Short mmCIF file of C-alpha atoms and ligand atoms in Angstrom, two decimals:
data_model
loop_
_atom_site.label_atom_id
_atom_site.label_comp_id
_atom_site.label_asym_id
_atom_site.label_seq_id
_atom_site.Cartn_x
_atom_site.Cartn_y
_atom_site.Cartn_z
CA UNK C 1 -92.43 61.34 10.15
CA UNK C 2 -88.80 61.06 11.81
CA UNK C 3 -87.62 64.62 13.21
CA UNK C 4 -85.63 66.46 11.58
CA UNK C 5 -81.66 67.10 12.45
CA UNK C 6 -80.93 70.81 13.71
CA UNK C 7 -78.57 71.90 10.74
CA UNK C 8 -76.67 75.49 11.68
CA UNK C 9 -77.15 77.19 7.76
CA UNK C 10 -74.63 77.54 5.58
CA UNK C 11 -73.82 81.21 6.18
CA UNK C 12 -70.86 83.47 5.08
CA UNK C 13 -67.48 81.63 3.89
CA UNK C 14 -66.15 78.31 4.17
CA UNK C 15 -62.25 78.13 3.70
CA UNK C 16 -61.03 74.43 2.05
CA UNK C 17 -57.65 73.83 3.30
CA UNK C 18 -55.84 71.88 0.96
CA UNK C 19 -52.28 69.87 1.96
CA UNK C 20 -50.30 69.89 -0.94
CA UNK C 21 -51.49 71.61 -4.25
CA UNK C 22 -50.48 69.12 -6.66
CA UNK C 23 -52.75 67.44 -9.21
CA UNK C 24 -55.85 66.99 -7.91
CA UNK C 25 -56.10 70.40 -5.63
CA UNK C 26 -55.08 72.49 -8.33
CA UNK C 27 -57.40 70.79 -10.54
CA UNK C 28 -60.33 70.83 -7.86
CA UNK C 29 -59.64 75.11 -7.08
CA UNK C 30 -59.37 76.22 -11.05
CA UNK C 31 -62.28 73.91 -11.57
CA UNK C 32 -64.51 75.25 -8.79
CA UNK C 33 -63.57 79.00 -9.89
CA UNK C 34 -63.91 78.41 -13.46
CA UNK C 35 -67.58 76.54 -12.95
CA UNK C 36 -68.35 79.74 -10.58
CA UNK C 37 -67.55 81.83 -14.00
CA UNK C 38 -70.14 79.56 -16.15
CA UNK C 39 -66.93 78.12 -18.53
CA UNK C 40 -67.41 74.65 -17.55
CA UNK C 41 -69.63 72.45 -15.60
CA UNK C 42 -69.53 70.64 -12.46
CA UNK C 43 -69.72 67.07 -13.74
CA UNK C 44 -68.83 64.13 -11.55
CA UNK C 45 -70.21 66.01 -8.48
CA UNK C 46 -73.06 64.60 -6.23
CA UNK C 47 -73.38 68.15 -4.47
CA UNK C 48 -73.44 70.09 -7.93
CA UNK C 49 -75.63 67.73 -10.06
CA UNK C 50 -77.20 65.35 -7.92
CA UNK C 51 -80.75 64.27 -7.00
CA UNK C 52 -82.39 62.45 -4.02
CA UNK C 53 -85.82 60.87 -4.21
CA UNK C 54 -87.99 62.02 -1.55
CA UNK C 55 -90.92 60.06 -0.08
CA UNK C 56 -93.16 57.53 -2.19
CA UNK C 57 -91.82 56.92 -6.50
CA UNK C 58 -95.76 58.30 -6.71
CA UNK C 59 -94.91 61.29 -4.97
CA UNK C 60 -92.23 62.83 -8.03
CA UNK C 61 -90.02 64.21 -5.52
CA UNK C 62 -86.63 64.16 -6.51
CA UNK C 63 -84.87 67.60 -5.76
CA UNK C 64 -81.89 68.23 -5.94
CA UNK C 65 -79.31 67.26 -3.27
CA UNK C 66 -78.64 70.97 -2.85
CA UNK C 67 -81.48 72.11 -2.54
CA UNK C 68 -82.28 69.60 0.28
CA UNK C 69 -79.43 70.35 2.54
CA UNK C 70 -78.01 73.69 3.24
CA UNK C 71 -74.27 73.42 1.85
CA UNK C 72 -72.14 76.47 0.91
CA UNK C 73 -72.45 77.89 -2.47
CA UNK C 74 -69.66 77.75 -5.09
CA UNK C 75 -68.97 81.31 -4.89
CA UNK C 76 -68.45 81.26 -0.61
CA UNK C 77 -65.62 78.63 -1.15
CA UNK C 78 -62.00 80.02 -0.11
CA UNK C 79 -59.13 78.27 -1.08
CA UNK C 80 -55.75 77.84 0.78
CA UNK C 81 -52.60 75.41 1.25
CA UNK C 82 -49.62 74.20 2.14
CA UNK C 83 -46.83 72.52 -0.37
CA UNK C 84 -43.67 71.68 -0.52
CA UNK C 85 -42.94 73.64 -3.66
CA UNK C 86 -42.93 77.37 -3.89
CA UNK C 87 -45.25 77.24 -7.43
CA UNK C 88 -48.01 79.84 -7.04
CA UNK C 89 -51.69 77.50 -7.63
CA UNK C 90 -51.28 78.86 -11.59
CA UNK C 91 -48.32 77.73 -11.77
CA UNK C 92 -48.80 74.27 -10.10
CA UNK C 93 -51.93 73.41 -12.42
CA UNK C 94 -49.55 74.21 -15.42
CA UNK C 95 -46.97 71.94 -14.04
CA UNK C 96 -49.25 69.15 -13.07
CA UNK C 97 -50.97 69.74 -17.03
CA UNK C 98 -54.56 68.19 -16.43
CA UNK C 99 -56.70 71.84 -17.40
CA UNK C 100 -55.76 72.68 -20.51
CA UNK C 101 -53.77 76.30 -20.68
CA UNK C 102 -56.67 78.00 -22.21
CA UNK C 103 -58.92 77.43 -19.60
CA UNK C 104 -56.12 77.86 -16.40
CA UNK C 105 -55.84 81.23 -17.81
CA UNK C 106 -59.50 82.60 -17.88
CA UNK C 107 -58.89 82.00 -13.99
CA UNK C 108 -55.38 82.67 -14.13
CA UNK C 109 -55.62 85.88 -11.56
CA UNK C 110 -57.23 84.33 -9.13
CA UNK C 111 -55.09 81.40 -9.27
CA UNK C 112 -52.09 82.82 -9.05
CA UNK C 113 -53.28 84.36 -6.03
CA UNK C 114 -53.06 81.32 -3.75
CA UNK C 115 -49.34 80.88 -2.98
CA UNK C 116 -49.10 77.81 -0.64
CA UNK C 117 -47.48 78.28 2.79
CA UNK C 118 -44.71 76.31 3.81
CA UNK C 119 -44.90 73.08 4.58
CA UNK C 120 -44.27 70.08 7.25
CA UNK C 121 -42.36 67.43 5.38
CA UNK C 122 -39.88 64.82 6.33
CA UNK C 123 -38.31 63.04 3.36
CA UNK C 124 -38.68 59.96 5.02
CA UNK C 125 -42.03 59.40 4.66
CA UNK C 126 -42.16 60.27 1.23
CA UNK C 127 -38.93 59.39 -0.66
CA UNK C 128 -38.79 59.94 -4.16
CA UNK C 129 -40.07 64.20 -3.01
CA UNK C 130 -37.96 67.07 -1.79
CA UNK C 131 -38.60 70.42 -1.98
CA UNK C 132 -37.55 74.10 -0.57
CA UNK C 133 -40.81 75.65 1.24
CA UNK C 134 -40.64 73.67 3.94
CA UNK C 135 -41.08 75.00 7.71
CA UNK C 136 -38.35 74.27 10.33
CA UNK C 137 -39.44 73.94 13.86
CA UNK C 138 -38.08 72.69 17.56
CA UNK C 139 -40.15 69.41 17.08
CA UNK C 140 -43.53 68.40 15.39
CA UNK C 141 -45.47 69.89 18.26
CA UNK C 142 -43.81 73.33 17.41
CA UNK C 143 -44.26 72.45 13.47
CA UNK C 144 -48.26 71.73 14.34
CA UNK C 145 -48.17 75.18 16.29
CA UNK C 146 -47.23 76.41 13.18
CA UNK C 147 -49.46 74.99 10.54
CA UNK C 148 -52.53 76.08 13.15
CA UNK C 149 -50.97 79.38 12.85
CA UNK C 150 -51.24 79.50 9.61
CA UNK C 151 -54.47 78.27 9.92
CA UNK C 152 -55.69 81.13 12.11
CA UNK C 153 -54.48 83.57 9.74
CA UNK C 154 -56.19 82.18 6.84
CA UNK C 155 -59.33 82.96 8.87
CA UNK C 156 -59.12 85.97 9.67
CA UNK C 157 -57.38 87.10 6.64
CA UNK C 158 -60.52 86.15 4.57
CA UNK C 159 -63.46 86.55 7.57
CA UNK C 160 -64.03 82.89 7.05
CA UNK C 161 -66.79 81.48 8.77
CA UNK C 162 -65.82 77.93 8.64
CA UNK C 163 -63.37 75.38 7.55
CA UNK C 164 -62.35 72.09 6.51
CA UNK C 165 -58.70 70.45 5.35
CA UNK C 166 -58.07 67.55 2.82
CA UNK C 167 -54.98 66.07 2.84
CA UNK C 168 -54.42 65.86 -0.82
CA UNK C 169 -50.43 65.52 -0.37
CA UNK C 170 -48.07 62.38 -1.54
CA UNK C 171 -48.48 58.74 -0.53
CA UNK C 172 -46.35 58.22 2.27
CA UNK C 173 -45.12 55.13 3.32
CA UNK C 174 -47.02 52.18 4.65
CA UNK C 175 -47.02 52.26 8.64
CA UNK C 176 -49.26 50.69 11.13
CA UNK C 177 -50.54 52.03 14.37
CA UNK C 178 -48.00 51.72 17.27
CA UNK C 179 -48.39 52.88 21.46
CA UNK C 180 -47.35 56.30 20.34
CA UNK C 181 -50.89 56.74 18.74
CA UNK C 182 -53.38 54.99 21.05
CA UNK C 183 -54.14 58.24 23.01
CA UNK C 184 -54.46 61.74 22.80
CA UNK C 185 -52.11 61.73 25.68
CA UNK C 186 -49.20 59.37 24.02
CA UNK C 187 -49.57 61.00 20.72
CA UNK C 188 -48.44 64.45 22.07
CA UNK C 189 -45.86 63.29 24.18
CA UNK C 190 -44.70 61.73 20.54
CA UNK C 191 -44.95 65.37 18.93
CA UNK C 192 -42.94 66.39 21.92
CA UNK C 193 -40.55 63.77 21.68
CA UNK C 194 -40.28 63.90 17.51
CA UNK C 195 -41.37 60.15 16.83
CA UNK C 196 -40.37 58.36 13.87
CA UNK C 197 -44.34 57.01 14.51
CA UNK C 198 -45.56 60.81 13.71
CA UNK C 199 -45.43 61.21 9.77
CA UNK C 200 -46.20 65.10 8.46
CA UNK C 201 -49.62 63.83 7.48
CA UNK C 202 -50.16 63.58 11.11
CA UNK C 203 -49.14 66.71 11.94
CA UNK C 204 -51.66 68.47 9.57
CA UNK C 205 -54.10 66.29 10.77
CA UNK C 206 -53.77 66.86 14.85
CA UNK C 207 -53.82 70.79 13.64
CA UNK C 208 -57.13 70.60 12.08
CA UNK C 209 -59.05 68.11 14.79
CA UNK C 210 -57.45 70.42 17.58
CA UNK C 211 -58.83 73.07 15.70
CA UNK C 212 -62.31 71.59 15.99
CA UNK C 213 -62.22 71.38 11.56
CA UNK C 214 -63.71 68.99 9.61
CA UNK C 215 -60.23 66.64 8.05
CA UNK C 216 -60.46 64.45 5.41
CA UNK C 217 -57.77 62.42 3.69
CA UNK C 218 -57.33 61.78 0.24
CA UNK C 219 -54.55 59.62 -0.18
CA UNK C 220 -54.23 55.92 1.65
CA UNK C 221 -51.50 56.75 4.08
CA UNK C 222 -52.23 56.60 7.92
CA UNK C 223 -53.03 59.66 8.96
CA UNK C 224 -56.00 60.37 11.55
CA UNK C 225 -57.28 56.91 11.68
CA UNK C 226 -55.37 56.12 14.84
CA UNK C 227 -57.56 55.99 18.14
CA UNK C 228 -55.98 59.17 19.16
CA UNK C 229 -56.95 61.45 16.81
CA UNK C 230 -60.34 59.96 16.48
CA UNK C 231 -60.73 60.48 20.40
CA UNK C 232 -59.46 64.11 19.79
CA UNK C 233 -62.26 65.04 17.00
CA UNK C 234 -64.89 63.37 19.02
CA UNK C 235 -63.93 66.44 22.08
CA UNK C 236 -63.18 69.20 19.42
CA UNK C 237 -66.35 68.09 17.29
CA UNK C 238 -64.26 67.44 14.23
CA UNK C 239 -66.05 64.87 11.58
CA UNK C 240 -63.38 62.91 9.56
CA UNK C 241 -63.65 61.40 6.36
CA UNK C 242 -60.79 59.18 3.77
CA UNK C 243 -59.07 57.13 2.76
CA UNK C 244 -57.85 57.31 -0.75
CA UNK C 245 -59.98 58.94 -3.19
CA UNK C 246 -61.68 55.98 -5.03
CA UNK C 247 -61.39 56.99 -9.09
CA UNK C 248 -60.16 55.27 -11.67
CA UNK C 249 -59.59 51.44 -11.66
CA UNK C 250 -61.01 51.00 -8.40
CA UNK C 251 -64.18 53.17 -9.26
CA UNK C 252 -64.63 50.68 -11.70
CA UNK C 253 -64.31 47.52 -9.54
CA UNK C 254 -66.45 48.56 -7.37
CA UNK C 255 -68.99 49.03 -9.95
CA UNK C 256 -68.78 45.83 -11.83
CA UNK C 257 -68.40 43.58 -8.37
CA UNK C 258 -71.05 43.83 -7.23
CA UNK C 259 -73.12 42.93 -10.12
CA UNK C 260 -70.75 39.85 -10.60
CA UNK C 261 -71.65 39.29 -6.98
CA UNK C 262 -75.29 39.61 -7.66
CA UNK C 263 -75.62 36.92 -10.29
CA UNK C 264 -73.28 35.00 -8.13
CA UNK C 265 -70.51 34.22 -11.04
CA UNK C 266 -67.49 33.15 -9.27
CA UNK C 267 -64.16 35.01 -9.95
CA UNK C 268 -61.25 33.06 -10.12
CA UNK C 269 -58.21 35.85 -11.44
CA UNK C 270 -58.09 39.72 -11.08
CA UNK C 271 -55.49 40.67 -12.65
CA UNK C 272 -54.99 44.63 -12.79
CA UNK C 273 -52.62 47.12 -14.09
CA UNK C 274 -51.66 51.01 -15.30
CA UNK C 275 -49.65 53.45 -16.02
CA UNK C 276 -49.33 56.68 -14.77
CA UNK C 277 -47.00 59.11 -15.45
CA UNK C 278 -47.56 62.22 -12.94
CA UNK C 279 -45.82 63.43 -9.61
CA UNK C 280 -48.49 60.99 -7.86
CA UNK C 281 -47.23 57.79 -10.02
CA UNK C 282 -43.65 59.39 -9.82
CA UNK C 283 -43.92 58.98 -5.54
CA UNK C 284 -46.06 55.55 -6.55
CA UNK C 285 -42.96 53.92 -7.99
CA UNK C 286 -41.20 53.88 -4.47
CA UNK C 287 -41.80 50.35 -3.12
CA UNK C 288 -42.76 51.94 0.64
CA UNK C 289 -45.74 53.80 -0.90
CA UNK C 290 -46.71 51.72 -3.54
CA UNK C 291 -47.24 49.07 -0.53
CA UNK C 292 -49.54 52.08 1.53
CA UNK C 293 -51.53 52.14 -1.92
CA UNK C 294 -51.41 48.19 -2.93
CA UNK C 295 -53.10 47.46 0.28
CA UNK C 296 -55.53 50.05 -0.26
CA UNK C 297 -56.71 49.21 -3.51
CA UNK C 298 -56.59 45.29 -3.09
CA UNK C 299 -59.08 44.99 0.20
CA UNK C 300 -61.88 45.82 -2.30
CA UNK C 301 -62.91 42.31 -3.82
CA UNK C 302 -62.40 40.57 -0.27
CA UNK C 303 -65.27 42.92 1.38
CA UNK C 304 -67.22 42.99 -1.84
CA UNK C 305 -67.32 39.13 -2.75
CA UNK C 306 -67.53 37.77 0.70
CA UNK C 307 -64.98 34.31 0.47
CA UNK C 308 -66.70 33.66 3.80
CA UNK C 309 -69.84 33.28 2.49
CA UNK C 310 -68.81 31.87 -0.85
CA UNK C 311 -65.77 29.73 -0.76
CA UNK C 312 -67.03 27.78 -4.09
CA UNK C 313 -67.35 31.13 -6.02
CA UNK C 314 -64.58 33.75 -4.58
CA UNK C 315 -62.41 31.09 -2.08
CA UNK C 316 -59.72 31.26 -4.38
CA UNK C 317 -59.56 34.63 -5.85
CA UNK C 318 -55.76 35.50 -7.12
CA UNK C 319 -55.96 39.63 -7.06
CA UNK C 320 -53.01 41.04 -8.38
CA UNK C 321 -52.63 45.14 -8.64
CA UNK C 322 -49.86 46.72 -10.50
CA UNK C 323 -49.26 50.56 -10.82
CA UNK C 324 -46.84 51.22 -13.82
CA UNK C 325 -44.61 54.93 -13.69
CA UNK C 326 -44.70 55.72 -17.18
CA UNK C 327 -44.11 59.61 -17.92
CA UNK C 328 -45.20 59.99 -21.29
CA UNK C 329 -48.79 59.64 -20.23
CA UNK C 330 -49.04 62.41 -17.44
CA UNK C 331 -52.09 62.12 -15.41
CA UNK C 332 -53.81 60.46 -18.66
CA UNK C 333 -53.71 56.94 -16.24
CA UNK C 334 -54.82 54.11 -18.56
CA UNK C 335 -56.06 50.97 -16.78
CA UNK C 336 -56.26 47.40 -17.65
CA UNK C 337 -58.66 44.85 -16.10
CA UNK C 338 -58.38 40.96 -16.91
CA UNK C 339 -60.94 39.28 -14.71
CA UNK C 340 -61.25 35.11 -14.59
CA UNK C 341 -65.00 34.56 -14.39
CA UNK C 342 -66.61 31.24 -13.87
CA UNK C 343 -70.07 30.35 -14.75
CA UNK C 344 -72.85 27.75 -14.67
CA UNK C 345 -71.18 24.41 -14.48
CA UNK C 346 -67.79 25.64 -14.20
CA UNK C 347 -67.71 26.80 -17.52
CA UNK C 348 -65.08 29.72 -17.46
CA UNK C 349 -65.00 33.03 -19.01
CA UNK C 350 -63.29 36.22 -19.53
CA UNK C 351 -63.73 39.65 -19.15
CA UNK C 352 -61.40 42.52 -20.16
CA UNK C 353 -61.87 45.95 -19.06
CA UNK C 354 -59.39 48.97 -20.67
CA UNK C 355 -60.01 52.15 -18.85
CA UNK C 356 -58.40 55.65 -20.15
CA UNK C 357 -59.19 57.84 -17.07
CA UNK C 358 -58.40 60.99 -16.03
CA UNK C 359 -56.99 60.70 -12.80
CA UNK C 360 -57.47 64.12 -11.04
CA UNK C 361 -60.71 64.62 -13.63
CA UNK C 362 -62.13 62.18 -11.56
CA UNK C 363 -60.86 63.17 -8.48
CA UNK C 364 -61.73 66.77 -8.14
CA UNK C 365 -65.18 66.55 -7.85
CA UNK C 366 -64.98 63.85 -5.07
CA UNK C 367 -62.31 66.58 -2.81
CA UNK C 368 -65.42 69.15 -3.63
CA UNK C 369 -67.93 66.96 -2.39
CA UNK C 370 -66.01 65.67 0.36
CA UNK C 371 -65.04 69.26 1.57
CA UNK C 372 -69.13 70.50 1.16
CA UNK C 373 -70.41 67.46 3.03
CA UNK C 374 -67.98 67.83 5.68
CA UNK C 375 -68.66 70.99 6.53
CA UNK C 376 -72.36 69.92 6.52
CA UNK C 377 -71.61 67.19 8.82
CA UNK C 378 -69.48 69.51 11.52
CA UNK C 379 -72.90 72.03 11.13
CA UNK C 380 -75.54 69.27 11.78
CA UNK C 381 -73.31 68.00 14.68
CA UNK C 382 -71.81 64.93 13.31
CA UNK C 383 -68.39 64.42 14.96
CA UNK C 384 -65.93 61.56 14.55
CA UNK C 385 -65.63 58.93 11.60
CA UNK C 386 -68.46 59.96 8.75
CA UNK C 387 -68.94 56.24 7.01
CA UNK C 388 -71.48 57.61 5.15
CA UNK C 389 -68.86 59.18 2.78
CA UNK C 390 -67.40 55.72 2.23
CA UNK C 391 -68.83 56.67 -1.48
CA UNK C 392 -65.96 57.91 -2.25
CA UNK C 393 -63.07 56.51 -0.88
CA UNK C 394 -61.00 53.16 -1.47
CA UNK C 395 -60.42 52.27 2.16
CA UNK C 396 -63.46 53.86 3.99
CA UNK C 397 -62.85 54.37 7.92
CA UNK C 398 -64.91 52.46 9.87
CA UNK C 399 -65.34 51.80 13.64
CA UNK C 400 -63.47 49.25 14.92
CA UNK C 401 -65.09 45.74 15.12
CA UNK C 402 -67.19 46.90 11.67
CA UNK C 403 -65.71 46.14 8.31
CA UNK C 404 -66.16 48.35 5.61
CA UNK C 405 -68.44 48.99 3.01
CA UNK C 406 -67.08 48.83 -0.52
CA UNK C 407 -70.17 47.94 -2.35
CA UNK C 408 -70.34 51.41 -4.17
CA UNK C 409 -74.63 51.11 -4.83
CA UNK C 410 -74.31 50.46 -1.36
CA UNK C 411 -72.37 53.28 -0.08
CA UNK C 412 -74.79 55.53 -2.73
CA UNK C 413 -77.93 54.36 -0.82
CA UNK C 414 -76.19 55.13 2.75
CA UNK C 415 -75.21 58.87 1.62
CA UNK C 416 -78.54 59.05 0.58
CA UNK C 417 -80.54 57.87 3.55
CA UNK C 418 -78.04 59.72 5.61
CA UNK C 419 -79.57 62.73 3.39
CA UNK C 420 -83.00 62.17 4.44
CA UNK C 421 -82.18 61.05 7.83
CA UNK C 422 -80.96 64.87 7.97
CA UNK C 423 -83.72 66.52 6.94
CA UNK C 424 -86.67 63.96 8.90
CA UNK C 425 -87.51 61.84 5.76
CA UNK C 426 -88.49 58.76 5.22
CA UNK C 427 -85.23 56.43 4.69
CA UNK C 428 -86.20 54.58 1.03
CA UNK C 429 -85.82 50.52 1.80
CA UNK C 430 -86.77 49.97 -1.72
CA UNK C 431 -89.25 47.35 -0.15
CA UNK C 432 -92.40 48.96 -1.95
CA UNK C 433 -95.24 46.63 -1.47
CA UNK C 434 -97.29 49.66 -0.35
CA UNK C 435 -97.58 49.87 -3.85
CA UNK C 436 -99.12 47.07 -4.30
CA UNK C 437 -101.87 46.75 -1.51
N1 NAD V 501 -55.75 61.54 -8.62
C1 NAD V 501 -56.42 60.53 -8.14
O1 NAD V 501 -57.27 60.01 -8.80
C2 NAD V 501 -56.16 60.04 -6.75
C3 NAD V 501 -56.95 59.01 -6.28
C4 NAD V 501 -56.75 58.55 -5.01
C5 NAD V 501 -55.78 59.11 -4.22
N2 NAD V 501 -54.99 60.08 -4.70
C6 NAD V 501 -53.95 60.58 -3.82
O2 NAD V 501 -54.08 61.96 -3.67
C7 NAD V 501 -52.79 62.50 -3.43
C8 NAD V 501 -52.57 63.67 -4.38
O3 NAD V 501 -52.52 63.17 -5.72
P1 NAD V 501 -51.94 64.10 -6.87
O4 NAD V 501 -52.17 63.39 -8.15
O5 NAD V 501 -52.44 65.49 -6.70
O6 NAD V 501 -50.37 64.05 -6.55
P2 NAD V 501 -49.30 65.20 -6.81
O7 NAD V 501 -47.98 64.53 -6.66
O8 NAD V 501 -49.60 65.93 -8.07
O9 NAD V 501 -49.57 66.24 -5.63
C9 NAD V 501 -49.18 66.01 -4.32
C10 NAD V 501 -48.61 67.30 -3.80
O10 NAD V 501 -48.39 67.16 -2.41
C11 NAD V 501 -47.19 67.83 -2.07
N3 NAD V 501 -46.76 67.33 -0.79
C12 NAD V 501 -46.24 66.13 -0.47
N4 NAD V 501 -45.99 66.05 0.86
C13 NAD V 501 -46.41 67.22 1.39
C14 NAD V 501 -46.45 67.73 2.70
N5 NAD V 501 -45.98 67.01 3.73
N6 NAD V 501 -46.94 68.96 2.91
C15 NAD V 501 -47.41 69.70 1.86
N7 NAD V 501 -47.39 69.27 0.59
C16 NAD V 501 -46.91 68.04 0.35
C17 NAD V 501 -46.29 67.54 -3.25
O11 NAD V 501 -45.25 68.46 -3.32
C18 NAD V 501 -47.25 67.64 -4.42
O12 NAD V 501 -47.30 68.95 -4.96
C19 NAD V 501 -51.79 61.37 -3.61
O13 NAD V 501 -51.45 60.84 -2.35
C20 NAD V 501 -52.57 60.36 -4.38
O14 NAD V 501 -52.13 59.03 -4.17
C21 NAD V 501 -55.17 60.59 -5.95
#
């Protein structure tokens, strides 16, 4: 049997930091406090519901994920955050109108309780936003002083044991790594030096990995993918997880890929499309982050199909994503998938695919399972990039040199083993001719 991983237990209270309480956190805190009451349940979630098979299928071993590794209970979780609007986390959930009213107000207290600190935003990254709680500060050095600050506070305010942040804020616009973020060493003399390369993402993000917490980002914007920050939370002992919360239409290419891939039908056309009428799709409809998200969701079908391997059958995919503002539908996203298939002989065919998702219904669970694994990750000693949570994001970090994994069966089967890598069990290779001897 392998050893087991040394795994500090999941004592006292874990505070989830949460930039920008929009959509998704607000749905993610009055959905964790309202499953704590017993009013709804914790579907979607891997942490809440899930199993892992243990050992041989003639063993019956499947407990639940839960109950293999120690993660923090429901009722230890904290919540705090930063936003760029004044809106009290009641008030925010009625404004972003994804719970319905009767339910935000069997929590209502508590919600209203979590007022969200100011914030470090620049307009520039994020153009079609303004708003007036918003910190002022010599530079961003000073303005990361300040969000650890508040960060500090937070603990000791609510004797937290632990923490972890998830950006959760607004696309920002698309920007690629420059000098100023190769090093720990250029990056500061950038906060120093206020650095159009430094967007407020950034800022949250060196707070946290100084701070030795576990950061994950939701959203596809470049944040602490960037050598420097990665070098940071490898000396603080920070894990990091993102990018882009992967829900909705890309949930669903993921899923029906890779059995295209399997049978090896060739794909000629993708042709995707929405709309979406929240804050999210609002900030979407800018051209600068539509592009951060565009190039998010369309690396999917390259890493999946493999043209490499399969000119004949994926060589000439055409992949075209589309992302539609259109208010009347709120965070009710609906999706539509036409996809060009070709089969035996050439003979082509078509499938059609119309999704009507729930955008932040889908995403909550993933920012509770993200936070819970995180902080499971920082107490077994896992620093740095955490590619076995590529699960559940669009554009999983990866070390450089690797390319990702988008396969979503996959991903499942890597969280998994990672699971019983943990706790010394056997990793499941699904070979099974033991079975058979
Ligand atoms: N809902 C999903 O399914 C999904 C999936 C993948 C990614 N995402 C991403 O997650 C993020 C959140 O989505 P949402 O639907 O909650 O959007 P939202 O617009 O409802 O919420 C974002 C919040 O962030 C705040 N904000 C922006 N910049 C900030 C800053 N610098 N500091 C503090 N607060 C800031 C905004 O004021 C807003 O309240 C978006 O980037 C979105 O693209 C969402």
């Amino acid at each position: 049997m392998p050893t087991p991983v040394d795994i500090a237990p999941a004592h006292g209270k874990l505070g989830i930091l949460l930039v920008g309480l929009g959509a998704v956190s607000t749905t993610t805190i009055a959905g964790v406090l309202a499953i704590r009451k017993g009013y709804a349940k914790p579907i979607g979630s891997l942490t809440q519901m899930g199993t892992v098979r243990l050992g041989k299928r003639t063993e019956g071993r499947s407990p639940k994920i839960s109950d293999v590794v120690p993660l923090s209970d429901l009722d230890d979780l904290v919540f705090g955050g930063w936003d760029i609007f004044e809106d009290d986390c009641y008030a925010a959930a009625r404004t972003a109108g994804v719970i319905e009213p009767s339910l935000l107000d069997r929590v209502r207290p508590e919600l209203e309780k979590i007022r969200p600190w100011p914030a470090v935003f620049d307009q520039r990254y994020v153009k079609r936003l303004d708003g007036p709680n918003v910190k002022k500060g010599k530079n961003k050095r000073d303005l990361a002083e300040q969000v650890i600050a508040d960060i500090r506070k937070f603990k000791t305010d609510h004797k937290l044991d632990r923490l972890v942040m998830v950006w959760c804020g607004s696309t920002e616009i698309f920007m690629t790594p420059t000098p100023a973020h190769a090093t720990l060493d250029s990056f500061e003399r950038a906060l120093e030096e206020n650095d159009l390369a430094i967007p407020s993402s950034m800022i949250y993000a060196y707070a946290a990995i100084r701070e030795g917490i576990p950061y994950a980002n939701a959203a596809p914007n470049l944040t602490a993918d960037i050598p420097a920050l990665v070098d940071l939370a490898a000396r603080t002992g920070s894990p990091l997880a993102g990018k882009d919360l992967k829900t909705g239409q890309t949930l669903i290419k993921t899923i029906v890929a890779p059995g295209l891939k399997a049978r090896l039908l060739g794909v000629d056309g993708w042709y995707s499309t929405n709309i979406l009428g929240n804050r999210d799709g609002e900030v979407l409809d800018d051209p600068e982050s539509f592009k951060t998200k565009e190039e998010s969701k369309k690396s999917v079908l390259d890493y999946i199909f493999q043209p490499q391997l399969y000119p004949e059958l994926y060589g000439n995919l055409c992949h075209v994503v589309r992302i539609n503002y259109y208010p009347p539908r709120g965070d009710n996203k609906e999706g539509w998938d036409n996809i060009d298939l070709v089969g035996w002989l050439g003979y082509p065919m078509q499938l059609k695919i119309n999704f009507l998702c729930r955008d932040s219904i889908l995403a909550a669970p993933i920012v509770l399972d993200v936070a819970l694994f995180l902080d499971l990750a920082k107490r077994a000693g896992m620093h740095g990039i955490q590619e076995w949570l590529s699960f559940y994001f669009k554009s999983p970090v990866h070390a450089p040199g690797l390319y990702p994994e988008h396969d979503l069966f996959i991903q499942l089967m890597k969280l998994k083993n990672t699971l019983r890598y943990l706790k010394g069990e056997e990793l499941i290779t699904h070979l099974g001719r033991e079975y058979y001897d």
